Tab-separated table of C-alpha atoms in Angstrom:
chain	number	residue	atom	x	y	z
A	1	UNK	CA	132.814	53.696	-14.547
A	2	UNK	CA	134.760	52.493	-11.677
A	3	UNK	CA	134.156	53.975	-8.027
A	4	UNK	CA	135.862	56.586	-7.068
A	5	UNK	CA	138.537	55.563	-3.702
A	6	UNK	CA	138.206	56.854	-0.167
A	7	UNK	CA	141.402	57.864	0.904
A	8	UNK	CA	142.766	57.465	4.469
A	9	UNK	CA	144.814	60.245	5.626
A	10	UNK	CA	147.436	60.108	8.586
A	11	UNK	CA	148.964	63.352	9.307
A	12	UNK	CA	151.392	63.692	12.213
A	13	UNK	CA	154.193	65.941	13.644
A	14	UNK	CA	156.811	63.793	15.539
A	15	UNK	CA	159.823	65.915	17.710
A	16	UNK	CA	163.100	65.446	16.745
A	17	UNK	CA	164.435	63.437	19.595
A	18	UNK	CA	164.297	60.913	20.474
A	19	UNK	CA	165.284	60.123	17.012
A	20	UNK	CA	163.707	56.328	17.014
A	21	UNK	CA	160.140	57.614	17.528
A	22	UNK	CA	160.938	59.018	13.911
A	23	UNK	CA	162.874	56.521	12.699
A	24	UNK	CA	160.063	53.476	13.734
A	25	UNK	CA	157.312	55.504	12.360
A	26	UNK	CA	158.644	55.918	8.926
A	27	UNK	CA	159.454	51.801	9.125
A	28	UNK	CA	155.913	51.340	9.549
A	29	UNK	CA	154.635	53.324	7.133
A	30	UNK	CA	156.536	51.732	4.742
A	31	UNK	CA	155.397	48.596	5.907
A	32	UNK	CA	152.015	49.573	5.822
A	33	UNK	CA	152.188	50.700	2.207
A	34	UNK	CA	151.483	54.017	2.616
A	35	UNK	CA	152.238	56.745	0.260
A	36	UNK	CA	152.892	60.714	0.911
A	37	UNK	CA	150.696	63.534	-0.307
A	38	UNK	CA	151.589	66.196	1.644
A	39	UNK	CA	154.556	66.882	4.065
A	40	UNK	CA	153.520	65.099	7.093
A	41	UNK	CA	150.769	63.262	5.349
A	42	UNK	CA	150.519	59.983	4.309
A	43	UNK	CA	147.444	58.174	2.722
A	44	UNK	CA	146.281	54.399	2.272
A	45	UNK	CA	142.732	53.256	0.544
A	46	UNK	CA	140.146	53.137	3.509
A	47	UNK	CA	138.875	49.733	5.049
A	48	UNK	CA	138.148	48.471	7.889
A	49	UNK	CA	141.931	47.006	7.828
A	50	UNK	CA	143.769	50.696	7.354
A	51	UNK	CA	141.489	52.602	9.698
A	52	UNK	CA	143.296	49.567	12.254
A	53	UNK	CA	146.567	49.604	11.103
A	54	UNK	CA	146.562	53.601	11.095
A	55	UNK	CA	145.160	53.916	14.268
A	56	UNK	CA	147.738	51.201	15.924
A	57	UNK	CA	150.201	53.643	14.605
A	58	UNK	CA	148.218	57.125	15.547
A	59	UNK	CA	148.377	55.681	19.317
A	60	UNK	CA	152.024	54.920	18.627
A	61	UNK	CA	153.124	58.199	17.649
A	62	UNK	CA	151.221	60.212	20.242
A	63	UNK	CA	152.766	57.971	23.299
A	64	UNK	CA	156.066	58.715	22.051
A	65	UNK	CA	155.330	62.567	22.078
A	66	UNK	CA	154.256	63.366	19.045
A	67	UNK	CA	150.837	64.451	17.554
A	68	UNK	CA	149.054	62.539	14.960
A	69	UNK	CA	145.168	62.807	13.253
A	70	UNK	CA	143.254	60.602	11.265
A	71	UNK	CA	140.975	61.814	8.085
A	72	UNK	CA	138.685	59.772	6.280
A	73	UNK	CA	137.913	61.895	2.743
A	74	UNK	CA	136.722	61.377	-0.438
A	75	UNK	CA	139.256	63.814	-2.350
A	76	UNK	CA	142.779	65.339	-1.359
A	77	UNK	CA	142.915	69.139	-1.725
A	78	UNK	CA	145.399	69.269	-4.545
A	79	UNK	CA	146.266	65.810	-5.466
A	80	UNK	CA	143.820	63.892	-8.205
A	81	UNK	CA	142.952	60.376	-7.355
A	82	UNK	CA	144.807	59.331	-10.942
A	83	UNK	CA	148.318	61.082	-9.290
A	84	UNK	CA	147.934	59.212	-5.790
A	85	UNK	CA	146.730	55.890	-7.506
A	86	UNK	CA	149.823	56.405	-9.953
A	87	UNK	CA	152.518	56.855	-6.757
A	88	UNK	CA	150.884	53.635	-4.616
A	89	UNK	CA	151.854	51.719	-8.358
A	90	UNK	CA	155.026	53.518	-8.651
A	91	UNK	CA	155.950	52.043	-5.237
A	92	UNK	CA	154.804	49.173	-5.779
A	93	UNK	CA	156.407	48.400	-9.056
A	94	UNK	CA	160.012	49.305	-7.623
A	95	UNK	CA	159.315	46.842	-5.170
A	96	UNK	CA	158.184	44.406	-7.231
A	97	UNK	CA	161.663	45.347	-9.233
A	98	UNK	CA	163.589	44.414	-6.238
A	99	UNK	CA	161.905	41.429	-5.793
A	100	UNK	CA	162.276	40.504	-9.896
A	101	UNK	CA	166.222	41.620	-9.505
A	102	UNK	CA	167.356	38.966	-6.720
A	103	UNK	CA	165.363	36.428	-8.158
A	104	UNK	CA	167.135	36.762	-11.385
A	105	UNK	CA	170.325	36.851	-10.002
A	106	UNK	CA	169.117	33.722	-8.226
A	107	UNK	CA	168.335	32.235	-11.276
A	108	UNK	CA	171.664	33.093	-12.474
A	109	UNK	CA	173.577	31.044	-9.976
A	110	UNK	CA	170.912	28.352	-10.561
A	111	UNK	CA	171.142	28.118	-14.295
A	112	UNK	CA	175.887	27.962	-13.593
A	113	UNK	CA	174.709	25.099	-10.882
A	114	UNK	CA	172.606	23.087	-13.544
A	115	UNK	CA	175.761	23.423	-15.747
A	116	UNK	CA	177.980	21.325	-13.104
A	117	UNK	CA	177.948	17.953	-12.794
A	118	UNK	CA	176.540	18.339	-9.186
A	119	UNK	CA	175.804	21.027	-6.727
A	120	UNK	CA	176.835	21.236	-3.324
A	121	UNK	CA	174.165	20.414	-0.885
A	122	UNK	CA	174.810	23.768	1.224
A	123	UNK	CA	174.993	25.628	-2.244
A	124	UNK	CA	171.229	24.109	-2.806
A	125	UNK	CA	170.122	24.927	1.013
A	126	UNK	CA	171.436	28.840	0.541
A	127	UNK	CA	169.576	28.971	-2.854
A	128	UNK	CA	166.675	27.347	-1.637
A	129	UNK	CA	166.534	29.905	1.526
A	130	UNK	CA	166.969	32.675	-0.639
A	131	UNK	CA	164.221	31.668	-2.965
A	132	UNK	CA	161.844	31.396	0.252
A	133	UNK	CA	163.485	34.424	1.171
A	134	UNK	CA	162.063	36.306	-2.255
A	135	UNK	CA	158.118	34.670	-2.177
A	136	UNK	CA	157.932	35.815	1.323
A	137	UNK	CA	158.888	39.638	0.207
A	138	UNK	CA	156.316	39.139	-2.685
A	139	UNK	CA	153.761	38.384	-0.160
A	140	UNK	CA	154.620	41.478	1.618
A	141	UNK	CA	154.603	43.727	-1.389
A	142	UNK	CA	151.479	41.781	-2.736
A	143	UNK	CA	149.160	42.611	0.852
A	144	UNK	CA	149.973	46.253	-0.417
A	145	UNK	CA	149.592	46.586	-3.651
A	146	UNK	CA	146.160	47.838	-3.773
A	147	UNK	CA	145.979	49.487	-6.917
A	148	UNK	CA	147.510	46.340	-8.879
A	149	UNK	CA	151.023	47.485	-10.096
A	150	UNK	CA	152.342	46.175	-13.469
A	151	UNK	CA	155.440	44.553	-11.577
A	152	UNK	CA	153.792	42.027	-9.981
A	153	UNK	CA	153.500	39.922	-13.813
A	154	UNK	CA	156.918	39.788	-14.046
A	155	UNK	CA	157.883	39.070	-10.394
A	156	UNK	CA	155.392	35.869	-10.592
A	157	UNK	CA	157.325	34.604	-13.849
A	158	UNK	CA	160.414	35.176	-12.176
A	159	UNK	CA	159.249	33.435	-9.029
A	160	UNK	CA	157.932	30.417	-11.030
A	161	UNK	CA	161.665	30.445	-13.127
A	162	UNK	CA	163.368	30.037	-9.535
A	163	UNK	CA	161.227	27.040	-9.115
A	164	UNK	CA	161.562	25.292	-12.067
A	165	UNK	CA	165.262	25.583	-12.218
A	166	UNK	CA	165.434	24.921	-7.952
A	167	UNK	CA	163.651	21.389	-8.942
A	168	UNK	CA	165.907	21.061	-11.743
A	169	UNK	CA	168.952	21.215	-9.597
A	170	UNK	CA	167.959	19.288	-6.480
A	171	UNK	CA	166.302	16.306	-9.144
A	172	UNK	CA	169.244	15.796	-11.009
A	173	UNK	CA	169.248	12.171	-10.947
A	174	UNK	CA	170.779	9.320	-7.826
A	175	UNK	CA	173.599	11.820	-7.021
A	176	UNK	CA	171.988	14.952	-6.723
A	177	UNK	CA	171.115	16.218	-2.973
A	178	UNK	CA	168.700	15.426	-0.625
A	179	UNK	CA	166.515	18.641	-0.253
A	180	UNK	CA	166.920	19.679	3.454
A	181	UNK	CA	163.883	18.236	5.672
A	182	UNK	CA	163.058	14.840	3.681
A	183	UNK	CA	163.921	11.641	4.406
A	184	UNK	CA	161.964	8.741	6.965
A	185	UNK	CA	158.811	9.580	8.306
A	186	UNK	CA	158.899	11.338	11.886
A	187	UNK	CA	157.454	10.028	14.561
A	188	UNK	CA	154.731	12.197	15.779
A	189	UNK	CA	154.997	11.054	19.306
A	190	UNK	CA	158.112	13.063	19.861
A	191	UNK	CA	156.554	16.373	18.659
A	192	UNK	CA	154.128	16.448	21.231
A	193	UNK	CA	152.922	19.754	23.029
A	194	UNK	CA	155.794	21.905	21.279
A	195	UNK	CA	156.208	25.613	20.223
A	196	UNK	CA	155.698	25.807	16.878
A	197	UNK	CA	156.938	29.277	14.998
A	198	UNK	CA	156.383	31.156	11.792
A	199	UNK	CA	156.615	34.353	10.079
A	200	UNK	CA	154.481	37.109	11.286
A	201	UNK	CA	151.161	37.674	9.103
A	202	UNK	CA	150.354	34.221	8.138
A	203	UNK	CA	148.542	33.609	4.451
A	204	UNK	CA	147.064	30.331	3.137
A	205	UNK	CA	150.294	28.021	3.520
A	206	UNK	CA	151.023	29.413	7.436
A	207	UNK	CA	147.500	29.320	8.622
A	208	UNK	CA	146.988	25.923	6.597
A	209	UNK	CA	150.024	24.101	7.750
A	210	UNK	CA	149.323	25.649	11.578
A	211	UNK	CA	145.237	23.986	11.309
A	212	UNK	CA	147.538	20.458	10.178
A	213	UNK	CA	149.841	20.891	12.924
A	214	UNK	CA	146.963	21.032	15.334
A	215	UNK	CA	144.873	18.481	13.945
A	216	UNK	CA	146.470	15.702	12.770
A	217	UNK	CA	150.422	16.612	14.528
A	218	UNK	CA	150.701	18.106	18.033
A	219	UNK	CA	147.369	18.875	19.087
A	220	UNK	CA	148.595	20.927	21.971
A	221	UNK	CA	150.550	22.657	19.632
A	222	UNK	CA	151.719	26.633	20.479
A	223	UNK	CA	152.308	28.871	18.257
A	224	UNK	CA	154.474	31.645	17.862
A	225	UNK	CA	155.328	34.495	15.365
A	226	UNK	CA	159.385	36.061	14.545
A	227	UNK	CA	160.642	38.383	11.895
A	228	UNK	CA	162.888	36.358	9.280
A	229	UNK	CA	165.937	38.258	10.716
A	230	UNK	CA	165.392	37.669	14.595
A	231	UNK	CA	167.054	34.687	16.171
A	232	UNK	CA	165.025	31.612	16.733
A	233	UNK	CA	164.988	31.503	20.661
A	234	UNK	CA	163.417	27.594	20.857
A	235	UNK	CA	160.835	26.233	19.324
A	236	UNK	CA	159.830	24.113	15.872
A	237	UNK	CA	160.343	26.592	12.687
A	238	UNK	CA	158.172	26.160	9.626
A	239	UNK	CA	157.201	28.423	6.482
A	240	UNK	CA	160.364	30.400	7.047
A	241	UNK	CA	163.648	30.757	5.967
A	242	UNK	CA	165.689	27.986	7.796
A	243	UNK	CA	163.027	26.295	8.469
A	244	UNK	CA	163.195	22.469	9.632
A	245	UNK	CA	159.940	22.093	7.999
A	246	UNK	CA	159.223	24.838	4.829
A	247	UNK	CA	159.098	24.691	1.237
A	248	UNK	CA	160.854	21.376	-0.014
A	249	UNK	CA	161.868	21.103	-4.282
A	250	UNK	CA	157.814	22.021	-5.668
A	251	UNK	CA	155.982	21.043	-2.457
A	252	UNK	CA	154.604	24.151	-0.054
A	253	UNK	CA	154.987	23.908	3.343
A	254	UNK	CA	151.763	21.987	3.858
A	255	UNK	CA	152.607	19.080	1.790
A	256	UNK	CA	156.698	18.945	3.160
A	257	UNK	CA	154.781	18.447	6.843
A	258	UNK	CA	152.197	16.435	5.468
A	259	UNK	CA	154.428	13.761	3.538
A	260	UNK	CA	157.410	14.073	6.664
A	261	UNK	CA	154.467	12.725	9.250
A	262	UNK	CA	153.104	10.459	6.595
A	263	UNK	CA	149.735	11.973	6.258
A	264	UNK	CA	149.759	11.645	2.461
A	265	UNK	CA	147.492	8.739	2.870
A	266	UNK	CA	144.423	10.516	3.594
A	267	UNK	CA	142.645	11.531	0.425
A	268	UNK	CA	141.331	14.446	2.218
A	269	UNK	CA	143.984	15.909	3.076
A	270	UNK	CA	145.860	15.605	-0.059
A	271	UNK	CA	143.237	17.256	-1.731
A	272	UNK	CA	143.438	20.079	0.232
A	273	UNK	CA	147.366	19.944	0.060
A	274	UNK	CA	146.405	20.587	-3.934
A	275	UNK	CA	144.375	23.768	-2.746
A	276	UNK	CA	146.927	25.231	-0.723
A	277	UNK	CA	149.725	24.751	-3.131
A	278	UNK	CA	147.633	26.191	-6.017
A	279	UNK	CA	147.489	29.442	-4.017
A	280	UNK	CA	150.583	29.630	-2.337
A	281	UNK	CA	152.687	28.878	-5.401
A	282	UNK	CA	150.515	30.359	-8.105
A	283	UNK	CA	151.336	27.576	-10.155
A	284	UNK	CA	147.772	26.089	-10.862
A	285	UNK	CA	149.878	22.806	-10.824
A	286	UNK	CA	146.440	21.090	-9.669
A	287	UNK	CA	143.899	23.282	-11.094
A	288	UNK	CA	141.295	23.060	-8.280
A	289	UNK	CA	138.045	24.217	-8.464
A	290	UNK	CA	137.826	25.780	-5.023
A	291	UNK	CA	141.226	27.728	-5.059
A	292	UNK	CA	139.340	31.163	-5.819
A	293	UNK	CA	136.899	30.821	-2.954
A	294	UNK	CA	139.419	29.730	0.212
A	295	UNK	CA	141.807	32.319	-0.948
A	296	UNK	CA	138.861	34.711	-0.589
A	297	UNK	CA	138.203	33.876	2.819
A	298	UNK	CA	141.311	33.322	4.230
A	299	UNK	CA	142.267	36.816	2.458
A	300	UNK	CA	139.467	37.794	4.225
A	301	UNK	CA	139.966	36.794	7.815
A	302	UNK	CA	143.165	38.258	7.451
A	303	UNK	CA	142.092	41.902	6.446
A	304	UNK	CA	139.849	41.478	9.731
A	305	UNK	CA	142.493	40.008	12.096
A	306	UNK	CA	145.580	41.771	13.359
A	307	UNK	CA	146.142	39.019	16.017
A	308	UNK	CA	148.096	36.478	14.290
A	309	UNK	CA	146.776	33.895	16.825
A	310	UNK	CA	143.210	34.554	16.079
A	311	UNK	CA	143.603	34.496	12.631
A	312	UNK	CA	144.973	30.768	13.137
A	313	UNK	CA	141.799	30.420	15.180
A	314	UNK	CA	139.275	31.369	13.013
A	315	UNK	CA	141.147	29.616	9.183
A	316	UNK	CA	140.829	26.440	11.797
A	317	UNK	CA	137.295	26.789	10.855
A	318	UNK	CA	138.030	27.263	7.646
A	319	UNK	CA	140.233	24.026	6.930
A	320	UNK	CA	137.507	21.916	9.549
A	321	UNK	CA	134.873	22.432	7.147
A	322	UNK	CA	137.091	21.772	3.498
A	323	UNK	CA	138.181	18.654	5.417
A	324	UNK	CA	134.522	17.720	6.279
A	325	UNK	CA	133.346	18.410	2.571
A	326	UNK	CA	136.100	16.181	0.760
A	327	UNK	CA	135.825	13.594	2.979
A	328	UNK	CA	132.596	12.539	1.915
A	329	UNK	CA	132.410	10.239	-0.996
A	330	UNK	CA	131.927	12.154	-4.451
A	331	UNK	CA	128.750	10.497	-4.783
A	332	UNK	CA	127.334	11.729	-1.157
A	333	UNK	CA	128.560	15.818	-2.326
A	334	UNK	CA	126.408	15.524	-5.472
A	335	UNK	CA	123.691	14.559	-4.050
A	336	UNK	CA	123.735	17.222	-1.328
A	337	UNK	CA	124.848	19.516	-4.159
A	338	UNK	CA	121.640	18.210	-6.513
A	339	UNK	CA	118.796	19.002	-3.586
A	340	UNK	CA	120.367	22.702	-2.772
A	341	UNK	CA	119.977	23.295	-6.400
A	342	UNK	CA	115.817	22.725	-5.845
């Protein structure tokens, strides 16, 4: 029998003016994923990551004027668990919808482009953008979806579709277009102690490609974090929408930057280039054995980080030690593997 949740409860009172007190609180709790129960009263699954994320905005609402309380509890007086579980996957699966909607009509321009005898290189680049666009709104709805909603299936086929027919488009033989962000290998000399900038909340691709930025590109790299709709003030942009370096045909971000600086050499690497795209793209193009157990952690660090520079801190670790382990030769890892076994 599965354990019962513990519910999180926020429950606030905000005055009327001024009217963006209201106006950012509602923003965030629909950012946050939270559901309402009650008038006033909204409720997320406890962990260590709500209690955060609901206290961040407690503190918010009660500098702006307002009064807000937190509630751990094991029931809600009046709602089941089965109706509040039910409205988190009601939420969720709308979103999902949203996300499955543009993607199809995405898929419909695709699938006319195909048709033609070639597409127009800007055509592919807005396509491509808007593609990036959808996987990073999964993401978002994905961190939220606690209770598993149904939508996500069909969102993943339709994200894999996109894909598939994006490849087909920009492969299409001598004429077709360059994607945006190949061509000769860069010289990492001139990329030397820059800004480097991403989407907020970094997963397995962001923190993965920041660790190979550091390491191997611009080790006094700085990084930097932007919402997809604020203006890039300076700076190198990757993982995002626009990005010089991002998601290029079926490569993630990880292997565009990797190939661009021509680290594809190192066997190392590349294998954990396969890791990264098996989790970021869902794809299990590669099929690698440790795909369960980085996600894990990663997923992990990120439910216990809300500073998006730490978090690149601490998956550092993470990618130091995966680097370590597959750069010794296969023979070397069994034997290590063969004497913890005794």
């Amino acid at each position: 029998m599965p354990e019962a949740p513990i519910w999180l409860l926020l429950l606030h009172q905000i005055p009327a003016r001024p009217t963006r007190l209201r106006v950012r609180v509602w923003r965030q709790i629909q950012k946050l994923g939270a559901v309402a129960v009650k008038n006033s009263a909204h409720v997320l699954p406890w962990s260590e990551q709500t209690l955060e994320d609901f206290t961040w905005l407690q503190q918010e609402i009660e500098a702006g004027g307002g009064e807000a309380v937190l509630f751990r509890a094991s029931a809600v007086s009046g709602v089941t668990d089965e109706a509040i579980v039910a409205a988190f996957r009601q939420d969720r699966d709308a979103a999902y919808a949203r996300v499955t909607a543009d993607l199809e009509a995405v898929c419909e321009r695709l699938d006319d482009a195909r048709g033609r005898e070639m597409g127009s290189t800007e055509m592919l680049d807005v396509l491509q953008s808007e593609v990036n666009d959808m996987q990073a709104e999964f993401d978002r709805v994905e961190r939220i979806d606690f209770f598993k909603a149904r939508g996500r299936a069909e969102a993943v086929a339709q994200l894999a579709r996109s894909r598939r027919l994006l490849r087909s488009v920009q492969g299409r033989g001598a004429g077709a277009p360059e994607p945006a962000g190949s061509g000769p290998e860069l010289d990492r000399s001139e990329y030397q102690g820059k800004r480097w900038v991403t989407r907020p909340r970094p997963h397995i691709d962001r923190c993965a490609s920041a660790w190979l930025i550091r390491r191997f590109i611009d080790p006094r790299a700085r990084f930097g974090f932007r919402e997809p709709d604020a203006k890039l003030r300076g700076g190198i942009a990757f993982d995002m929408a626009g990005a010089e370096f991002g998601h290029q045909g079926e490569d993630c971000t990880f292997e565009t930057l990797m190939k661009r600086f021509g680290l594809d050499a190192d066997a190392s690497l590349r294998a954990i280039a396969e890791i990264v795209h098996d989790i970021d793209l869902k794809d299990d193009k590669f099929g690698r054995t440790e795909v369960a157990g980085v996600n894990t952690v990663v997923s992990g660090l990120m439910e216990r980080n809300r500073d998006d520079r730490r978090l690149l801190r601490e998956t550092e670790t993470v990618f130091d030690g995966l680097y370590a382990t597959l750069a010794r030769p296969p023979a070397r890892r069994r034997k290590r593997a063969a004497k913890r076994r005794r």
